[in-house]
Each structure stands twice: as structure tokens, then as C-alpha cells.
CSV table of N, CA and C in Angstrom, one decimal:
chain,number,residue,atom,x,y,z
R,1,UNK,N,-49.9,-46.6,-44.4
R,1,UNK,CA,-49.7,-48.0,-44.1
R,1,UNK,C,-49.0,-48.2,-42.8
R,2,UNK,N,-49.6,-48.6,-41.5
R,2,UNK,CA,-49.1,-48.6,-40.3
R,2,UNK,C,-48.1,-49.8,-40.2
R,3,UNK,N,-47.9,-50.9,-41.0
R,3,UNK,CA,-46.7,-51.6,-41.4
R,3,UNK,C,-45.5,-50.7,-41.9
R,4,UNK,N,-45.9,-50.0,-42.7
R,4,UNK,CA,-44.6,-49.8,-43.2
R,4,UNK,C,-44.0,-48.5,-42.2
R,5,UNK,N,-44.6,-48.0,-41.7
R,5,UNK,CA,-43.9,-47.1,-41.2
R,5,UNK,C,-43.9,-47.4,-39.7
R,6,UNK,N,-43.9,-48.5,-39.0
R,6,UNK,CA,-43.6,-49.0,-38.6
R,6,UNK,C,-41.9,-49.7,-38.4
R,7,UNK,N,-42.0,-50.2,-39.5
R,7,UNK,CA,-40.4,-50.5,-40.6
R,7,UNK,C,-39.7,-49.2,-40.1
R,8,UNK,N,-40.2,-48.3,-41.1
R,8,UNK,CA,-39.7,-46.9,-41.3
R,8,UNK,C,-39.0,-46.4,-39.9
R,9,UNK,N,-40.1,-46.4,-38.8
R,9,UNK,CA,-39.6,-45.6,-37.9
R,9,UNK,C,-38.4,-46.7,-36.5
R,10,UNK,N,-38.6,-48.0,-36.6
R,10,UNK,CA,-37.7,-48.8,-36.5
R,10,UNK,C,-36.1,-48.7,-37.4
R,11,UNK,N,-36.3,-48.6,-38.7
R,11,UNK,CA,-34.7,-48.4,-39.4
R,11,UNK,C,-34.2,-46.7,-38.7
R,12,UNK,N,-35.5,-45.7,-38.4
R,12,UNK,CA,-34.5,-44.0,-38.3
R,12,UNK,C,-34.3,-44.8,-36.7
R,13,UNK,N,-35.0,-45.2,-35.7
R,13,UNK,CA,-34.6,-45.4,-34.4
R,13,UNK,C,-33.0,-46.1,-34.5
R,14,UNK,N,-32.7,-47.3,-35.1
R,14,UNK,CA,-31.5,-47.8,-35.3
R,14,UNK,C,-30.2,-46.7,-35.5
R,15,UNK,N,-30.8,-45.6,-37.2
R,15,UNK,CA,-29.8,-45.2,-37.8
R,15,UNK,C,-29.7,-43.8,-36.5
R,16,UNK,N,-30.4,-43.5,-35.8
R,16,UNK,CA,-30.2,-42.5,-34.6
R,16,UNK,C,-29.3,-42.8,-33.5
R,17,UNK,N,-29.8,-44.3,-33.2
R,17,UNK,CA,-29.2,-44.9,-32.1
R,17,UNK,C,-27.5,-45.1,-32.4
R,18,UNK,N,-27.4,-45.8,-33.8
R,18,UNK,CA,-26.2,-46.4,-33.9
R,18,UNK,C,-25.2,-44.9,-34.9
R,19,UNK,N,-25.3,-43.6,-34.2
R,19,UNK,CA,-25.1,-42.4,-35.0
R,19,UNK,C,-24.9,-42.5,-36.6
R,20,UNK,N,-26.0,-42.9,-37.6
R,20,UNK,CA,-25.8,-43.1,-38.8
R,20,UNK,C,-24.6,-44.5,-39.1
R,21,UNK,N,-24.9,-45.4,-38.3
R,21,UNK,CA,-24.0,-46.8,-38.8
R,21,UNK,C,-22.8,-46.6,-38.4
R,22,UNK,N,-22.3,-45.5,-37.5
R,22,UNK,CA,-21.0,-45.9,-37.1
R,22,UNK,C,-21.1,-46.6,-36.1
R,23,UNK,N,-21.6,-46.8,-35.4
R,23,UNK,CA,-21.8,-48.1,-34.1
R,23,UNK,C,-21.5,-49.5,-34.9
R,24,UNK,N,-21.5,-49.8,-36.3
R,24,UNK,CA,-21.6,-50.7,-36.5
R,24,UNK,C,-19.7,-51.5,-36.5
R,25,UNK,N,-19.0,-50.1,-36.3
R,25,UNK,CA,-17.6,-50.9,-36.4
R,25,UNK,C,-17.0,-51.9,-35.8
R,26,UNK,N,-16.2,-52.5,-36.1
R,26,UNK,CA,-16.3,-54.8,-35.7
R,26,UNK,C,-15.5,-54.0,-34.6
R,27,UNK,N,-14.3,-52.9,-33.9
R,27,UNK,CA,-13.8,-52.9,-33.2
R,27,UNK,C,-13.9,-51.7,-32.2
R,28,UNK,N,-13.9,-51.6,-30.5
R,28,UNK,CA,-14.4,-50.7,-29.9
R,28,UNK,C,-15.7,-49.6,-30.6
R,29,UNK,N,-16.6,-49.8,-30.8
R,29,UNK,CA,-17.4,-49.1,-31.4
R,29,UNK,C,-18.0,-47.7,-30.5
R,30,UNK,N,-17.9,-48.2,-28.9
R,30,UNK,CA,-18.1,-47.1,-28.1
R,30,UNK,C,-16.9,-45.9,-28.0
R,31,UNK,N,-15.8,-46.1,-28.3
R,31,UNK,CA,-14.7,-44.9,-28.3
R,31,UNK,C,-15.1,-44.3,-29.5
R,32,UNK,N,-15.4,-45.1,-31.0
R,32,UNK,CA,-16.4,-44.2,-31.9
R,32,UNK,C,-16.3,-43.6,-31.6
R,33,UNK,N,-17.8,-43.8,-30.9
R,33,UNK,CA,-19.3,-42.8,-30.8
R,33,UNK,C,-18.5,-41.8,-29.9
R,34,UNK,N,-17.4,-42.0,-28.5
R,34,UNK,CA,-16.7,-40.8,-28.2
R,34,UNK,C,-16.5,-39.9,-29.1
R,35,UNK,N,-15.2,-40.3,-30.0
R,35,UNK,CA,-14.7,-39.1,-31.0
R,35,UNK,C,-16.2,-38.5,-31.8
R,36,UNK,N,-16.9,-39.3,-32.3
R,36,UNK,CA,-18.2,-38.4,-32.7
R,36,UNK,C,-18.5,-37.3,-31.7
R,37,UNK,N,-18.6,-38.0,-30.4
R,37,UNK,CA,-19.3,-36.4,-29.5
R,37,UNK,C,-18.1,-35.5,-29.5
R,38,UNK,N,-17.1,-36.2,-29.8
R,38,UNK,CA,-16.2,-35.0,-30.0
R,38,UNK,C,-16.6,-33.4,-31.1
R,39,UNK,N,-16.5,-34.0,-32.3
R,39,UNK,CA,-17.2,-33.6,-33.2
R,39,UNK,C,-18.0,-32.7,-33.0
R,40,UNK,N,-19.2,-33.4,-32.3
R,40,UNK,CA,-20.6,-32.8,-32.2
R,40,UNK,C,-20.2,-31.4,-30.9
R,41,UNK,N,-19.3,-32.0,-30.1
R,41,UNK,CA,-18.8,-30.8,-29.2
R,41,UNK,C,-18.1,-29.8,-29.4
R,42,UNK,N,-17.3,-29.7,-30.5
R,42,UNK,CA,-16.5,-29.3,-31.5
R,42,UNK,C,-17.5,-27.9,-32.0
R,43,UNK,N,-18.8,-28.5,-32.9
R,43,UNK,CA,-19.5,-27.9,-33.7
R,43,UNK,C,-20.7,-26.9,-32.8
R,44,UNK,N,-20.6,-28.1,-31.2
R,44,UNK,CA,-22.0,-26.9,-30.0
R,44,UNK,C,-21.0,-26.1,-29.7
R,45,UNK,N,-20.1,-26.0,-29.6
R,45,UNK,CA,-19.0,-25.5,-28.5
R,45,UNK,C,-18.6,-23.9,-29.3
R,46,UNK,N,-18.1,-24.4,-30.9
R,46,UNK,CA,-18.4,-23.2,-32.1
R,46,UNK,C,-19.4,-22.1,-32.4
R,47,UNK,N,-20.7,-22.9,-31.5
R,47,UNK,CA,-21.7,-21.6,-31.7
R,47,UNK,C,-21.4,-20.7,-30.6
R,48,UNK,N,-20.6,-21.0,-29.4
R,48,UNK,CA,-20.9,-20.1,-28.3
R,48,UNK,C,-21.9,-19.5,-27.4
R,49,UNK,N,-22.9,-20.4,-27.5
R,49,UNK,CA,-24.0,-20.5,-27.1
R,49,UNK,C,-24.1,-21.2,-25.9
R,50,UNK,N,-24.5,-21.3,-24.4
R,50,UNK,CA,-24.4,-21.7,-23.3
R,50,UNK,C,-25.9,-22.5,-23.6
R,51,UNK,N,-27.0,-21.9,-24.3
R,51,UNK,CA,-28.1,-22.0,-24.7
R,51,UNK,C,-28.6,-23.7,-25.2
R,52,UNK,N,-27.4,-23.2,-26.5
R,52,UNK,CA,-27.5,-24.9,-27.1
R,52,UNK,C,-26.6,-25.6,-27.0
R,53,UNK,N,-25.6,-25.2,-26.0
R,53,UNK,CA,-24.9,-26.7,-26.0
R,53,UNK,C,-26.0,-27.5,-25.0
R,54,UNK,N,-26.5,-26.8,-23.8
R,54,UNK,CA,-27.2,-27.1,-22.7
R,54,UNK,C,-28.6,-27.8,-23.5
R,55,UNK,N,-29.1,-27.1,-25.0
R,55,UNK,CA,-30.6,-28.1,-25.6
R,55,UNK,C,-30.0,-29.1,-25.9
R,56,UNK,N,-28.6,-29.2,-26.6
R,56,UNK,CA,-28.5,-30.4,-27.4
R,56,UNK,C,-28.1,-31.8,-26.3
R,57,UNK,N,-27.7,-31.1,-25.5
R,57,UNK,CA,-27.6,-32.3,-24.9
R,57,UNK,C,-28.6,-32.9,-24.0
R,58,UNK,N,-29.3,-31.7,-23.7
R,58,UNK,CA,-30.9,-32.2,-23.1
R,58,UNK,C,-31.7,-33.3,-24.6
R,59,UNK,N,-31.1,-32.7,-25.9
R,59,UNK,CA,-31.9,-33.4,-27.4
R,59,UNK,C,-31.7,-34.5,-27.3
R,60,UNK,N,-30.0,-34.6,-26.8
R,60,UNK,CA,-29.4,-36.2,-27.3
R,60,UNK,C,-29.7,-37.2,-26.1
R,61,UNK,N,-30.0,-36.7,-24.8
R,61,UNK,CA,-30.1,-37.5,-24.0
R,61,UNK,C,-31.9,-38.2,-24.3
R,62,UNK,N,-32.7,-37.1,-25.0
R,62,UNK,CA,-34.5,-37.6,-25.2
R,62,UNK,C,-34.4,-38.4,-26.2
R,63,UNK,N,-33.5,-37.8,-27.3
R,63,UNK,CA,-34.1,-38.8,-28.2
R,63,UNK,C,-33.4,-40.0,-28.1
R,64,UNK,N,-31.8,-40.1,-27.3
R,64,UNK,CA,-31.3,-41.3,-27.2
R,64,UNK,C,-32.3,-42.2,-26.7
R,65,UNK,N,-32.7,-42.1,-25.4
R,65,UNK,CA,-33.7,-42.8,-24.6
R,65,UNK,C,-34.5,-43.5,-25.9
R,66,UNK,N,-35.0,-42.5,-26.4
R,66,UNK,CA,-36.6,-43.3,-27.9
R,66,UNK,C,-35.5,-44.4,-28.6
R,67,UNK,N,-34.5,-43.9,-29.2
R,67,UNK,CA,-34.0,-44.7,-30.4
R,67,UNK,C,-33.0,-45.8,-29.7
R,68,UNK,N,-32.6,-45.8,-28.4
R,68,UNK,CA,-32.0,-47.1,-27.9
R,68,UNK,C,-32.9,-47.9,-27.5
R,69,UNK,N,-34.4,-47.9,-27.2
R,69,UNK,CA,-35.5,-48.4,-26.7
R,69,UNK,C,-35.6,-49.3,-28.3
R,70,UNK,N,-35.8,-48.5,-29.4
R,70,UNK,CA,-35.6,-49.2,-30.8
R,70,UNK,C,-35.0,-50.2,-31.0
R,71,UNK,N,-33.5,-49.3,-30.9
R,71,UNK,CA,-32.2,-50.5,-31.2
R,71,UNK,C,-32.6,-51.9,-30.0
R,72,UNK,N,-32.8,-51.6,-29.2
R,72,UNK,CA,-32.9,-52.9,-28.2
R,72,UNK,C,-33.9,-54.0,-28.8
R,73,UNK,N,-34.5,-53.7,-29.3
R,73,UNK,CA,-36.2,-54.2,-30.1
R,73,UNK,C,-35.3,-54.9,-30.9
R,74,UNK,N,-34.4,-54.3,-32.2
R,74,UNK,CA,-34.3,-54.8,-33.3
R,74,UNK,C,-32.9,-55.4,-32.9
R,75,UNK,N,-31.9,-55.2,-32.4
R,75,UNK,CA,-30.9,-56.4,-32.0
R,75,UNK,C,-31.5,-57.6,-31.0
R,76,UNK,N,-32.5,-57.5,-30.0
R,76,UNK,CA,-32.9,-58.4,-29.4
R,76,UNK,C,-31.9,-58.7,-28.1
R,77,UNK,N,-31.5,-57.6,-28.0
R,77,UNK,CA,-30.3,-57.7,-26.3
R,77,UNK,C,-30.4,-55.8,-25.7
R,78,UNK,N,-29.8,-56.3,-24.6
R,78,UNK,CA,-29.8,-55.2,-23.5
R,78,UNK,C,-28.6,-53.9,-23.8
R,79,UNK,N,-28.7,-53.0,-24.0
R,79,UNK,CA,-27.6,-51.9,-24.4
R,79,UNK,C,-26.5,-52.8,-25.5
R,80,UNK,N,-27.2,-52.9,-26.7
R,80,UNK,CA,-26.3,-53.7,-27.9
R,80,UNK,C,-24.7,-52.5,-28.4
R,81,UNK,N,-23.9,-53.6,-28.7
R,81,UNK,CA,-22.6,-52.8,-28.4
R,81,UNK,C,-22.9,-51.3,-29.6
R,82,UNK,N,-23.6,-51.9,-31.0
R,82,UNK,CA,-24.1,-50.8,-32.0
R,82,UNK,C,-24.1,-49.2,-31.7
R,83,UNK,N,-25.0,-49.3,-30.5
R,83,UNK,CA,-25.6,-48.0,-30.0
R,83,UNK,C,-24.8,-47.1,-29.3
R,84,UNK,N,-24.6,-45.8,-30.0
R,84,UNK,CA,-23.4,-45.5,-29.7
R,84,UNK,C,-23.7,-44.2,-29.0
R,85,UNK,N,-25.1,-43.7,-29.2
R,85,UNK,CA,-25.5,-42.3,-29.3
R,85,UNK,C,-25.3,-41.7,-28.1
R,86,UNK,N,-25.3,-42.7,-26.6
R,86,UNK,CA,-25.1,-42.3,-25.3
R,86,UNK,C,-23.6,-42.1,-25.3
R,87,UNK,N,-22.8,-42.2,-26.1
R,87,UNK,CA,-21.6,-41.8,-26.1
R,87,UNK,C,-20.9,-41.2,-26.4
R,88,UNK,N,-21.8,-39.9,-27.5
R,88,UNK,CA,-22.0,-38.7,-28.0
R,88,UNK,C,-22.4,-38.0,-26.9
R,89,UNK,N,-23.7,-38.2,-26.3
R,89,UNK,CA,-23.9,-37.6,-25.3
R,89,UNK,C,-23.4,-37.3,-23.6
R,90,UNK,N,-22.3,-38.4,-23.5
R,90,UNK,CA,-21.9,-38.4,-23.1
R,90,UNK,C,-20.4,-37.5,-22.7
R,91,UNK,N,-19.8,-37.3,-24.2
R,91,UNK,CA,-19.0,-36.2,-24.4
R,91,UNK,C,-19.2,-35.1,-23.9
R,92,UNK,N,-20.7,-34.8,-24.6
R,92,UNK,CA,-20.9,-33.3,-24.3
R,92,UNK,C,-21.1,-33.3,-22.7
R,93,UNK,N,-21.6,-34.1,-22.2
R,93,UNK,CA,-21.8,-33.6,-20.9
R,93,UNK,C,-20.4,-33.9,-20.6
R,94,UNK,N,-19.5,-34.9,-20.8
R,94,UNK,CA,-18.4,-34.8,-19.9
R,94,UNK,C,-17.8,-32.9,-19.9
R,95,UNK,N,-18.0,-32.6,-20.9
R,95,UNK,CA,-16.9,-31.6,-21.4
R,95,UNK,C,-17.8,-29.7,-21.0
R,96,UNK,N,-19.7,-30.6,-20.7
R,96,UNK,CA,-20.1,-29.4,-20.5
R,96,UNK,C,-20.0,-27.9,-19.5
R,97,UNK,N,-20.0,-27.0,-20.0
R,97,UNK,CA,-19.8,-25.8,-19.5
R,97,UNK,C,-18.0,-25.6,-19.2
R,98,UNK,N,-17.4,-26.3,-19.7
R,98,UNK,CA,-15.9,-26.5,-19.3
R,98,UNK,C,-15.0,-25.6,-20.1
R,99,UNK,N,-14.4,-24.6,-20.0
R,99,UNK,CA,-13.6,-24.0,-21.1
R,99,UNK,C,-12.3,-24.8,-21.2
R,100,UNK,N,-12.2,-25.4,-22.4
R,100,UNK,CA,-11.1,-26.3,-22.7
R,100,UNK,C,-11.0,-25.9,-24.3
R,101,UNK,N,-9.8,-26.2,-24.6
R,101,UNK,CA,-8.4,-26.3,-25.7
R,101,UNK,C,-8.5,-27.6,-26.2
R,102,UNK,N,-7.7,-28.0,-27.3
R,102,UNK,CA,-7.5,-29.5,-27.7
R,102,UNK,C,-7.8,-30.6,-26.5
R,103,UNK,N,-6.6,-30.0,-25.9
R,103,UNK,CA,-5.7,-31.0,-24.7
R,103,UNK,C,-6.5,-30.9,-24.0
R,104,UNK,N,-7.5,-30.2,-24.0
R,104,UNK,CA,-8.5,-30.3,-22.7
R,104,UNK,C,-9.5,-31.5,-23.3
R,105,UNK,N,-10.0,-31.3,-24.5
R,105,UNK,CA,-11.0,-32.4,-25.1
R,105,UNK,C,-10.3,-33.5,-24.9
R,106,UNK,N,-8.9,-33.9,-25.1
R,106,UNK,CA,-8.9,-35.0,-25.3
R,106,UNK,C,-8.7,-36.0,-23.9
R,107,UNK,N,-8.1,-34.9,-23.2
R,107,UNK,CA,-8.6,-35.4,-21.5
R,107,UNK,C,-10.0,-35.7,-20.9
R,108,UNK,N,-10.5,-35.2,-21.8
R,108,UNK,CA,-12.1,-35.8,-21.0
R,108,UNK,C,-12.1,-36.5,-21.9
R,109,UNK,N,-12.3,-36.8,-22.9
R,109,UNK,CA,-12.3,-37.7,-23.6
R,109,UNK,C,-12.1,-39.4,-22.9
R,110,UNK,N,-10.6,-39.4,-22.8
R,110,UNK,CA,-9.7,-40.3,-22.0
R,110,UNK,C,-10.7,-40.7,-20.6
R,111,UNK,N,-11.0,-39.4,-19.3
R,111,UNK,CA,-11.9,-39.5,-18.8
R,111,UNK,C,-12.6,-40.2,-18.6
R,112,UNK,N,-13.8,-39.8,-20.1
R,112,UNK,CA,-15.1,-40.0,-20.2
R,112,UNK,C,-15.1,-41.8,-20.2
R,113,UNK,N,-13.6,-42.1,-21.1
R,113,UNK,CA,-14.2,-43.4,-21.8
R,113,UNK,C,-13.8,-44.0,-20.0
R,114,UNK,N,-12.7,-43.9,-19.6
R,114,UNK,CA,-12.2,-44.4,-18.2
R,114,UNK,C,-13.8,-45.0,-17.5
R,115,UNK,N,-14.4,-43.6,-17.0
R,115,UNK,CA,-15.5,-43.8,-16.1
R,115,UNK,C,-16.4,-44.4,-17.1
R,116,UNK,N,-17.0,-44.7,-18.2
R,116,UNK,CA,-17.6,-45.4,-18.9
R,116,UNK,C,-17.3,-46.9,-18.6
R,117,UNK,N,-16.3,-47.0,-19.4
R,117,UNK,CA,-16.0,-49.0,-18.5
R,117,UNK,C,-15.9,-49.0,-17.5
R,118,UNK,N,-15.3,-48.4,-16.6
R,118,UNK,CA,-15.5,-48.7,-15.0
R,118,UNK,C,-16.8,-48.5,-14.2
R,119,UNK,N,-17.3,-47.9,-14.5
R,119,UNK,CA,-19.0,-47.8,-14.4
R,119,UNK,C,-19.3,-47.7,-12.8
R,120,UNK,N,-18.3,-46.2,-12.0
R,120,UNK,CA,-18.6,-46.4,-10.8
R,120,UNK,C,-20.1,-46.2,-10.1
R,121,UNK,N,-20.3,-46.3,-9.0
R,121,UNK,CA,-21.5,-46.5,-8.6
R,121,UNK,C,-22.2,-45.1,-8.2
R,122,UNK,N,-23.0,-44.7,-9.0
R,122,UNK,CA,-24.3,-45.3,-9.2
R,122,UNK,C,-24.4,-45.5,-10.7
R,123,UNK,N,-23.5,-45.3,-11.6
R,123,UNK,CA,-23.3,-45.6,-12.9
R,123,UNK,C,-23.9,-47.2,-13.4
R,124,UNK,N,-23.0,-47.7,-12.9
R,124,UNK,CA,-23.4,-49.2,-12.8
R,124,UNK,C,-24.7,-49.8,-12.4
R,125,UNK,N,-25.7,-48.6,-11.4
R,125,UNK,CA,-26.6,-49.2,-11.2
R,125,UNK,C,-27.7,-48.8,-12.1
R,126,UNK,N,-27.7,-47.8,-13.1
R,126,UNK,CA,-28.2,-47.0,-13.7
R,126,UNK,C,-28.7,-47.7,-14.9
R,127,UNK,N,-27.6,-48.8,-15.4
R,127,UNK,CA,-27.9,-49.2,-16.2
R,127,UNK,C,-28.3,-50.5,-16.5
R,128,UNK,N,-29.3,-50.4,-15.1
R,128,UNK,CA,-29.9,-52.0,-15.2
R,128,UNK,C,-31.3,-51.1,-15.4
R,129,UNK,N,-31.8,-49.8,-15.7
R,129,UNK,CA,-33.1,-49.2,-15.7
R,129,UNK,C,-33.5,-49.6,-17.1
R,130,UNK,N,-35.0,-50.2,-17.2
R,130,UNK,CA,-35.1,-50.9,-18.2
R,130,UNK,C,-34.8,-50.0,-19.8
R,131,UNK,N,-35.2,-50.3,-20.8
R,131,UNK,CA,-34.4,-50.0,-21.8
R,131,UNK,C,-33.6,-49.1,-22.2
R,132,UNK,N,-34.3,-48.0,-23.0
R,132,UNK,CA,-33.5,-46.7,-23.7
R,132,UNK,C,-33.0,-46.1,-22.5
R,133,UNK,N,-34.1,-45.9,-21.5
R,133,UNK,CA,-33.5,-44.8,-20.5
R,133,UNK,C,-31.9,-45.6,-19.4
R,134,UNK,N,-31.7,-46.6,-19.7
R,134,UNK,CA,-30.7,-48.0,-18.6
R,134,UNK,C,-29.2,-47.1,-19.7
R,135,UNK,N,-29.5,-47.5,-20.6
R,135,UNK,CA,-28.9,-47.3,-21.8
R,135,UNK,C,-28.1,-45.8,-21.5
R,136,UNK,N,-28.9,-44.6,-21.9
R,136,UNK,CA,-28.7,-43.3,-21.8
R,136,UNK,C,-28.1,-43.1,-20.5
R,137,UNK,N,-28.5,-43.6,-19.3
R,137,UNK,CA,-28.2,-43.2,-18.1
R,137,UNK,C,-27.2,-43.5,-17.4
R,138,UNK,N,-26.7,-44.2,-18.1
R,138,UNK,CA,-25.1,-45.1,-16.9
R,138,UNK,C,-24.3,-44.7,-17.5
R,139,UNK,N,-24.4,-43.8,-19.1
R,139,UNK,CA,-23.4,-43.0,-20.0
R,139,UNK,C,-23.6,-41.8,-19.1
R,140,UNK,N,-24.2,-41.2,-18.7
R,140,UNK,CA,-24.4,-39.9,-18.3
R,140,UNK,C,-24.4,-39.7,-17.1
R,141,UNK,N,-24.4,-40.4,-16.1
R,141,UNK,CA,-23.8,-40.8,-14.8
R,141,UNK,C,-22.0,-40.6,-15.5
R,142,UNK,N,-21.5,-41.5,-15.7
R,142,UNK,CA,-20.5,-42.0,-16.3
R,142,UNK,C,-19.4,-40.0,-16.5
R,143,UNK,N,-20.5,-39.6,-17.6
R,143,UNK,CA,-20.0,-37.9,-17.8
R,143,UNK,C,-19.6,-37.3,-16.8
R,144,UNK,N,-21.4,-37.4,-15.9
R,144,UNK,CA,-21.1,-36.4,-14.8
R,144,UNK,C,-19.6,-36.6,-14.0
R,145,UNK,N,-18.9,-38.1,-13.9
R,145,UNK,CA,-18.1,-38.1,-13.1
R,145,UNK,C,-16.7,-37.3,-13.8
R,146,UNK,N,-17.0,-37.6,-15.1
R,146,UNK,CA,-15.4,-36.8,-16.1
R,146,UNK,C,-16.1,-35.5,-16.5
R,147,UNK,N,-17.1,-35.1,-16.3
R,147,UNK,CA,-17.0,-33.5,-15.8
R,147,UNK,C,-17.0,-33.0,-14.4
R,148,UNK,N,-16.6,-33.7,-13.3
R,148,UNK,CA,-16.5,-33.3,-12.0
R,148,UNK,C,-14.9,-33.0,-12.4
R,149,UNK,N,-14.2,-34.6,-12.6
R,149,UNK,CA,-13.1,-34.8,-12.7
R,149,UNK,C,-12.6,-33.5,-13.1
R,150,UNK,N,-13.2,-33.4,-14.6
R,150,UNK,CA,-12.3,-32.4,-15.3
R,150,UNK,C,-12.5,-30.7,-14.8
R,151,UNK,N,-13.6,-30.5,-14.2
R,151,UNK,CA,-13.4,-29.1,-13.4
R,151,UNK,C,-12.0,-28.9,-12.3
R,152,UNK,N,-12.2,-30.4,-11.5
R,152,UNK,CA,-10.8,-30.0,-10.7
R,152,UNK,C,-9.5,-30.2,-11.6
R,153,UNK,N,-9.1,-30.9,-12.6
R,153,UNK,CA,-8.2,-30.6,-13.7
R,153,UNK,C,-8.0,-29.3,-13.8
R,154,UNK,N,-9.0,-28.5,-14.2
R,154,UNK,CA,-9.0,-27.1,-14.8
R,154,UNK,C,-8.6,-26.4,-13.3
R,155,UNK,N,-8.7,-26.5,-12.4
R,155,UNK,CA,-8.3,-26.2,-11.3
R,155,UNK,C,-6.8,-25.9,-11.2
R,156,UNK,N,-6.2,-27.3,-11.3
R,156,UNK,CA,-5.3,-27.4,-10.8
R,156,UNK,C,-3.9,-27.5,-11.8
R,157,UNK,N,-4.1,-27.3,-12.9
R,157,UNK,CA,-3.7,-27.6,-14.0
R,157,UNK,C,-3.0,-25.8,-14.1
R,158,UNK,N,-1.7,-25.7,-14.7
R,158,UNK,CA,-1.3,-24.3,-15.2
R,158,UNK,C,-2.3,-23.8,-16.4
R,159,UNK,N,-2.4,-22.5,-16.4
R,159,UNK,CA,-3.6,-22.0,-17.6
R,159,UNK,C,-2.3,-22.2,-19.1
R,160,UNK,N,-3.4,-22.6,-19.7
R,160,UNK,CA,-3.5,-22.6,-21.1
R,160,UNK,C,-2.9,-24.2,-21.4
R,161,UNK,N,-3.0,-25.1,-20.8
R,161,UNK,CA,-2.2,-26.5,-20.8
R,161,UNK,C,-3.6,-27.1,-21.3
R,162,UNK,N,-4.6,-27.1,-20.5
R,162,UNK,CA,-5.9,-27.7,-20.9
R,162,UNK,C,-7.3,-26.6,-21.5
R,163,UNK,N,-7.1,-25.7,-20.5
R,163,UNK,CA,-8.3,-24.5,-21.1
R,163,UNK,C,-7.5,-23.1,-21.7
């Protein structure tokens, strides 16, 4: 039935986009979706694998692109606050290849969310690209700048404070 699964693949695009309905919280819903990529960085970071932290976040940035293209469809607005999944992926890149501690995650974290609302430039311009990819890409601009940050941190920082 090309109706129903239609439906079908509209509600997994949503429940992808909005990481399983936590996007749907009435307050800050994007610092969420941070502490999720926490999580999720927590769990790539555990395997020790340079391999898959580097697929997954190549995963989350593809499929974000498809399933924010979705969520856009079904709220009927441009990067809906719901969608949280660029902000999962966003973690991981802020934090990727970084050897960090607690205190290190939760500085990028802080970071991440910083350069996320301030949306410096070319962040800001990133996310006027039309749908899923507008969406994914001003979060991931956004990273790159709190993984630059946070390499010079690790720099300059006494060892064992942050990594």
C-alpha cells in the first residue's frame, strides 16, 4: 500500500528527526538533543574505535539531512524547534577525535550549545540551505567551531583538568 507506507515512513522520519520524541519537550528542547549526543558520545567514545565514532557521525549527519527534510514536511516550518537530531550530531563532532574526561564533555557541551545560538558566520549562513541539509549544517558548522575551540582548551588547559 504506497499510502500507508508513506504514513509509515513519514512517522520513522519524525521519530528519527525528533530522537525518539525527545525534541518534543515544551522547554529548550535543543540542549536535550545536546545531552543525548552526550550519551551517544559517551557510548561511540566506549568502543574506542577512531573507525566509528568517525561512521557515526558521518550516519547521523545522512540520515539527519533525510529525516529533517521529513520533519519539515510534517510540522510545515523551516528547522522546527522538535528536531533535535542535528544536535546529537553536533556533539559528536564538537567533541570529535578530542581526548576528554567528564569536564572535558561538559565544556564542549557548554561550547557547542554557545556556538549553536550564536550561529557565527558561515553557520548562520548555512542554515538558510534548503531543508534537511539547512537544518544539519549550521549545527555542524556550529561543532566545527567548539571542536576548534576545544583543541586549543586541551592545549592550554593543565593535563587531567579536561582530558
Amino acid at each position: 500500500d504506497p499510502a500507508g507506507s508513506g504514513v509509515l515512513l513519514m512517522r520513522l522520519g519524525v521519530f528519527v528527526a525528533t530522537c525518539a520524541y525527545l525534541g518534543y519537550v515544551p522547554v529548550a528542547p535543543g540542549t536535550f538533543g545536546s545531552v543525548a549526543g552526550l550519551v551517544v558520545f559517551a557510548a561511540v567514545r566506549w568502543s574506542g574505535s577512531v573507525a566509528i565514532e568517525l561512521a557515526v557521525i558521518g550516519f547521523l549527519l545522512a540520515i539527519g539531512v533525510w529525516s529533517a527534510n521529513v520533519a519539515e514536511k510534517h510540522f510545515g516550518g523551516v528547522d522546527p524547534a522538535p528536531v533535535i537530531l542535528d544536535e546529537v550530531a553536533g556533539m559528536l563532532i564538537t567533541l570529535a577525535l578530542i581526548p576528554v574526561n567528564l569536564s572535558g564533555a561538559i565544556v564542549g557541551f557548554l561550547l557547542f550549545r554557545l556556538f549553536d545560538v550564536i550561529k557565527p558566520w558561515p553557520a548562520n549562513r548555512l542554515e538558510s540551505l534548503p531543508g534537511g541539509l539547512g537544518v544539519m549544517a549550521d549545527d555542524a558548522m556550529a561543532a566545527v567551531y567548539g571542536n576548534v575551540a576545544m583543541r586549543v582548551i586541551v592545549l592550554l588547559v593543565p593535563a587531567g583538568w579536561i582530558a
